[in-house]
PDB file of C-alpha atoms in Angstrom:
ATOM      1  CA  MET A   1      -1.120 -12.623 -74.443  1.00 61.00           C
ATOM      2  CA  VAL A   2      -1.136 -16.309 -73.090  1.00 63.00           C
ATOM      3  CA  ALA A   3      -1.644 -16.774 -69.424  1.00 68.00           C
ATOM      4  CA  PRO A   4       0.803 -18.763 -67.527  1.00 69.00           C
ATOM      5  CA  THR A   5      -0.614 -22.068 -66.593  1.00 75.00           C
ATOM      6  CA  HIS A   6       1.388 -22.172 -63.449  1.00 81.00           C
ATOM      7  CA  PRO A   7       3.259 -19.816 -60.962  1.00 90.00           C
ATOM      8  CA  MET A   8       6.866 -18.711 -62.002  1.00 88.00           C
ATOM      9  CA  SER A   9       9.228 -20.667 -59.733  1.00 90.00           C
ATOM     10  CA  LEU A  10      12.468 -19.406 -58.458  1.00 91.00           C
ATOM     11  CA  ALA A  11      14.119 -21.786 -60.964  1.00 93.00           C
ATOM     12  CA  ASP A  12      12.036 -20.611 -63.730  1.00 90.00           C
ATOM     13  CA  MET A  13      13.120 -16.746 -62.884  1.00 90.00           C
ATOM     14  CA  HIS A  14      17.011 -17.792 -62.994  1.00 90.00           C
ATOM     15  CA  GLN A  15      16.532 -19.304 -66.156  1.00 92.00           C
ATOM     16  CA  LEU A  16      14.429 -16.250 -67.767  1.00 91.00           C
ATOM     17  CA  GLY A  17      17.526 -14.121 -66.549  1.00 88.00           C
ATOM     18  CA  ARG A  18      20.369 -16.521 -67.946  1.00 88.00           C
ATOM     19  CA  ARG A  19      18.211 -16.444 -71.378  1.00 90.00           C
ATOM     20  CA  LEU A  20      17.931 -12.623 -71.445  1.00 89.00           C
ATOM     21  CA  SER A  21      21.516 -12.316 -70.529  1.00 84.00           C
ATOM     22  CA  ALA A  22      22.572 -14.670 -73.138  1.00 84.00           C
ATOM     23  CA  ALA A  23      20.466 -12.703 -75.731  1.00 87.00           C
ATOM     24  CA  ALA A  24      22.213  -9.433 -74.489  1.00 84.00           C
ATOM     25  CA  VAL A  25      25.682 -10.790 -74.606  1.00 79.00           C
ATOM     26  CA  SER A  26      25.279 -12.234 -78.245  1.00 81.00           C
ATOM     27  CA  ALA A  27      24.041  -8.943 -79.254  1.00 81.00           C
ATOM     28  CA  MET A  28      26.904  -7.146 -77.770  1.00 76.00           C
ATOM     29  CA  LYS A  29      29.341  -9.524 -79.525  1.00 74.00           C
ATOM     30  CA  ASP A  30      27.718  -9.005 -83.011  1.00 72.00           C
ATOM     31  CA  ALA A  31      27.898  -5.055 -82.408  1.00 70.00           C
ATOM     32  CA  SER A  32      31.414  -4.391 -81.158  1.00 75.00           C
ATOM     33  CA  GLU A  33      35.112  -5.620 -81.590  1.00 80.00           C
ATOM     34  CA  LEU A  34      35.046  -5.582 -77.825  1.00 83.00           C
ATOM     35  CA  GLY A  35      33.652  -8.350 -75.660  1.00 84.00           C
ATOM     36  CA  PRO A  36      30.815  -8.262 -73.649  1.00 83.00           C
ATOM     37  CA  THR A  37      32.578  -8.116 -70.436  1.00 88.00           C
ATOM     38  CA  GLU A  38      34.685  -5.367 -71.704  1.00 90.00           C
ATOM     39  CA  LEU A  39      31.758  -3.295 -72.872  1.00 86.00           C
ATOM     40  CA  LEU A  40      30.078  -3.859 -69.364  1.00 86.00           C
ATOM     41  CA  VAL A  41      33.229  -2.605 -67.565  1.00 92.00           C
ATOM     42  CA  LEU A  42      33.524   0.486 -69.825  1.00 90.00           C
ATOM     43  CA  GLU A  43      29.797   1.261 -69.257  1.00 87.00           C
ATOM     44  CA  CYS A  44      30.209   1.037 -65.572  1.00 90.00           C
ATOM     45  CA  LEU A  45      33.125   3.256 -65.598  1.00 93.00           C
ATOM     46  CA  TYR A  46      31.208   5.724 -67.674  1.00 90.00           C
ATOM     47  CA  THR A  47      28.181   5.830 -65.733  1.00 88.00           C
ATOM     48  CA  THR A  48      29.709   5.735 -62.209  1.00 91.00           C
ATOM     49  CA  GLY A  49      33.229   7.219 -62.477  1.00 92.00           C
ATOM     50  CA  PRO A  50      36.420   5.835 -61.547  1.00 94.00           C
ATOM     51  CA  GLN A  51      36.078   2.705 -59.425  1.00 93.00           C
ATOM     52  CA  PRO A  52      38.736   0.327 -57.871  1.00 94.00           C
ATOM     53  CA  VAL A  53      38.548  -3.063 -59.307  1.00 94.00           C
ATOM     54  CA  GLY A  54      36.376  -4.294 -56.413  1.00 93.00           C
ATOM     55  CA  SER A  55      33.416  -1.719 -56.904  1.00 93.00           C
ATOM     56  CA  ILE A  56      33.436  -2.534 -60.860  1.00 95.00           C
ATOM     57  CA  ALA A  57      32.945  -6.173 -59.825  1.00 94.00           C
ATOM     58  CA  GLN A  58      30.222  -5.144 -57.384  1.00 93.00           C
ATOM     59  CA  HIS A  59      28.508  -3.054 -60.071  1.00 90.00           C
ATOM     60  CA  THR A  60      28.809  -5.634 -62.837  1.00 88.00           C
ATOM     61  CA  GLY A  61      28.424  -8.731 -60.793  1.00 88.00           C
ATOM     62  CA  PHE A  62      31.524 -10.149 -62.393  1.00 91.00           C
ATOM     63  CA  ALA A  63      34.189 -12.014 -60.261  1.00 95.00           C
ATOM     64  CA  GLN A  64      36.720  -9.644 -59.126  1.00 95.00           C
ATOM     65  CA  SER A  65      39.471 -11.614 -60.933  1.00 96.00           C
ATOM     66  CA  ARG A  66      37.732 -11.434 -64.151  1.00 96.00           C
ATOM     67  CA  VAL A  67      37.345  -7.580 -63.826  1.00 96.00           C
ATOM     68  CA  SER A  68      41.156  -7.435 -63.236  1.00 96.00           C
ATOM     69  CA  THR A  69      41.757  -9.353 -66.147  1.00 96.00           C
ATOM     70  CA  VAL A  70      39.529  -7.046 -68.302  1.00 96.00           C
ATOM     71  CA  VAL A  71      41.025  -3.860 -67.023  1.00 96.00           C
ATOM     72  CA  SER A  72      44.656  -5.313 -67.737  1.00 96.00           C
ATOM     73  CA  SER A  73      43.477  -5.749 -71.198  1.00 95.00           C
ATOM     74  CA  LEU A  74      41.601  -2.518 -71.715  1.00 95.00           C
ATOM     75  CA  ARG A  75      44.697  -0.689 -70.145  1.00 95.00           C
ATOM     76  CA  ARG A  76      46.989  -2.294 -72.742  1.00 95.00           C
ATOM     77  CA  ARG A  77      44.672  -1.003 -75.484  1.00 93.00           C
ATOM     78  CA  GLY A  78      44.325   2.397 -73.834  1.00 94.00           C
ATOM     79  CA  LEU A  79      40.897   2.401 -73.241  1.00 94.00           C
ATOM     80  CA  VAL A  80      41.216   2.881 -69.570  1.00 95.00           C
ATOM     81  CA  GLU A  81      44.002   4.446 -67.303  1.00 95.00           C
ATOM     82  CA  LEU A  82      44.854   3.404 -63.771  1.00 95.00           C
ATOM     83  CA  GLU A  83      45.276   6.225 -61.132  1.00 93.00           C
ATOM     84  CA  THR A  84      45.860   6.810 -57.433  1.00 91.00           C
ATOM     85  CA  ASP A  85      42.613   7.315 -55.795  1.00 85.00           C
ATOM     86  CA  PRO A  86      42.516  10.932 -54.380  1.00 85.00           C
ATOM     87  CA  ALA A  87      40.793   9.831 -51.284  1.00 84.00           C
ATOM     88  CA  ASP A  88      43.116   7.070 -50.437  1.00 87.00           C
ATOM     89  CA  ARG A  89      46.599   7.383 -51.839  1.00 88.00           C
ATOM     90  CA  ARG A  90      47.063   3.546 -51.206  1.00 90.00           C
ATOM     91  CA  ARG A  91      44.435   2.640 -53.585  1.00 91.00           C
ATOM     92  CA  THR A  92      44.328   2.672 -57.357  1.00 92.00           C
ATOM     93  CA  VAL A  93      41.097   3.347 -59.308  1.00 94.00           C
ATOM     94  CA  THR A  94      40.279   2.730 -62.927  1.00 95.00           C
ATOM     95  CA  ARG A  95      39.037   5.433 -65.140  1.00 95.00           C
ATOM     96  CA  ILE A  96      37.680   5.410 -68.629  1.00 94.00           C
ATOM     97  CA  ALA A  97      39.948   7.073 -71.091  1.00 94.00           C
ATOM     98  CA  ASP A  98      38.389   9.985 -72.729  1.00 90.00           C
ATOM     99  CA  HIS A  99      38.388   8.672 -76.239  1.00 88.00           C
ATOM    100  CA  ALA A 100      36.579   5.185 -75.176  1.00 88.00           C
ATOM    101  CA  ARG A 101      33.804   7.577 -73.693  1.00 87.00           C
ATOM    102  CA  ALA A 102      31.939   7.172 -77.049  1.00 83.00           C
ATOM    103  CA  LYS A 103      32.333   3.320 -77.358  1.00 77.00           C
ATOM    104  CA  ALA A 104      30.757   3.158 -73.851  1.00 78.00           C
ATOM    105  CA  ALA A 105      27.940   5.791 -74.528  1.00 79.00           C
ATOM    106  CA  HIS A 106      27.286   3.615 -77.826  1.00 77.00           C
ATOM    107  CA  ALA A 107      27.142   0.338 -75.568  1.00 72.00           C
ATOM    108  CA  ARG A 108      24.605   1.980 -73.148  1.00 71.00           C
ATOM    109  CA  SER A 109      22.238   3.456 -75.732  1.00 77.00           C
ATOM    110  CA  ARG A 110      21.884   0.210 -77.726  1.00 81.00           C
ATOM    111  CA  ASP A 111      18.073  -0.565 -77.944  1.00 88.00           C
ATOM    112  CA  ALA A 112      17.351  -4.056 -76.499  1.00 88.00           C
ATOM    113  CA  GLU A 113      14.065  -3.935 -78.588  1.00 91.00           C
ATOM    114  CA  PRO A 114      15.230  -5.771 -81.787  1.00 92.00           C
ATOM    115  CA  THR A 115      17.125  -8.452 -79.752  1.00 90.00           C
ATOM    116  CA  LEU A 116      13.967  -9.114 -77.973  1.00 91.00           C
ATOM    117  CA  ARG A 117      11.860  -9.464 -80.804  1.00 92.00           C
ATOM    118  CA  GLN A 118      14.464 -11.657 -82.499  1.00 92.00           C
ATOM    119  CA  ILE A 119      14.227 -14.296 -79.428  1.00 92.00           C
ATOM    120  CA  LEU A 120      10.296 -13.826 -79.374  1.00 93.00           C
ATOM    121  CA  PRO A 121       9.724 -14.628 -82.979  1.00 92.00           C
ATOM    122  CA  GLY A 122       6.409 -16.075 -82.778  1.00 91.00           C
ATOM    123  CA  MET A 123       4.853 -13.892 -80.338  1.00 93.00           C
ATOM    124  CA  PRO A 124       2.271 -11.270 -81.480  1.00 94.00           C
ATOM    125  CA  ASP A 125       3.679  -7.629 -81.594  1.00 93.00           C
ATOM    126  CA  ALA A 126       1.191  -6.313 -79.191  1.00 94.00           C
ATOM    127  CA  ASP A 127       2.402  -9.205 -76.906  1.00 93.00           C
ATOM    128  CA  VAL A 128       6.288  -8.298 -77.507  1.00 93.00           C
ATOM    129  CA  ASP A 129       5.375  -4.709 -76.549  1.00 93.00           C
ATOM    130  CA  ALA A 130       3.537  -5.758 -73.313  1.00 94.00           C
ATOM    131  CA  VAL A 131       6.753  -7.820 -72.578  1.00 93.00           C
ATOM    132  CA  LEU A 132       8.968  -4.844 -73.618  1.00 92.00           C
ATOM    133  CA  THR A 133       6.912  -2.320 -71.205  1.00 93.00           C
ATOM    134  CA  ALA A 134       6.798  -4.928 -68.280  1.00 93.00           C
ATOM    135  CA  LEU A 135      10.833  -5.298 -68.543  1.00 92.00           C
ATOM    136  CA  GLN A 136      11.382  -1.864 -68.498  1.00 91.00           C
ATOM    137  CA  ILE A 137       9.095  -1.245 -65.437  1.00 92.00           C
ATOM    138  CA  LEU A 138      10.744  -4.131 -63.746  1.00 91.00           C
ATOM    139  CA  ASN A 139      14.115  -2.810 -64.760  1.00 86.00           C
ATOM    140  CA  SER A 140      13.532   0.647 -63.442  1.00 88.00           C
ATOM    141  CA  THR A 141      11.962  -0.631 -60.151  1.00 89.00           C
ATOM    142  CA  LEU A 142      14.765  -2.764 -59.356  1.00 86.00           C
ATOM    143  CA  ALA A 143      17.263   0.062 -60.354  1.00 79.00           C
ATOM    144  CA  ASP A 144      15.441   2.073 -57.699  1.00 73.00           C
ATOM    145  CA  THR A 145      15.612  -0.438 -55.017  1.00 68.00           C
ATOM    146  CA  SER A 146      17.648   0.634 -52.266  1.00 48.00           C
ATOM    147  CA  PRO A 147      19.445  -1.520 -49.786  1.00 43.00           C
ATOM    148  CA  THR A 148      17.691  -2.655 -46.623  1.00 36.00           C
ATOM    149  CA  PRO A 149      19.355  -2.211 -43.336  1.00 34.00           C
ATOM    150  CA  ALA A 150      19.951  -5.924 -43.292  1.00 36.00           C
ATOM    151  CA  GLY A 151      21.871  -6.148 -46.663  1.00 38.00           C
ATOM    152  CA  PRO A 152      21.305  -5.368 -50.199  1.00 42.00           C
ATOM    153  CA  ALA A 153      17.319  -5.866 -51.235  1.00 41.00           C
ATOM    154  CA  LEU A 154      18.713  -7.940 -54.078  1.00 44.00           C
ATOM    155  CA  ALA A 155      22.187  -9.355 -54.185  1.00 44.00           C
ATOM    156  CA  GLU A 156      23.411  -9.835 -57.865  1.00 45.00           C
ATOM    157  CA  PRO A 157      25.031 -13.414 -58.379  1.00 45.00           C
ATOM    158  CA  ARG A 158      28.695 -13.275 -59.297  1.00 46.00           C
ATOM    159  CA  ARG A 159      29.065 -14.091 -62.904  1.00 46.00           C
ATOM    160  CA  SER A 160      32.763 -15.397 -64.224  1.00 46.00           C
ATOM    161  CA  ASP A 161      31.680 -15.548 -67.980  1.00 48.00           C
ATOM    162  CA  GLY A 162      32.284 -12.747 -70.504  1.00 47.00           C
TER     163      GLY A 162
END
């Protein structure tokens, strides 16, 4: 693997995240009749259970207005259902419809390796394997990061695309 010639800047890290996100979005578009934002909202509901729109927005990093629009679209197509929150009868939660669970499970289980290999075509296989391992470790470590008393350890940026 080629050693970097300079330390990674925060701008570099941001651009890396955007490039990886764009590659994932492109692969999702090619694999489903649902859009990437729709798939990510379904995946969120699949893994976390019924949630208010604001919680879905927090989990996915999308703007709440975007999540509201996506939930409305998914509801019209029968992929999600709205119900009263049993803990607070004044609040509405979104629940994934039973027949949509397979779509969410499929979206969640798609392997990122082919997409990463496609965006790194000139890199030797052993180096791509090392990148995949490093990304898996990074993802696992960040997923296990708990919020600090002063706030979240990492705040996800709001995305309005999708």
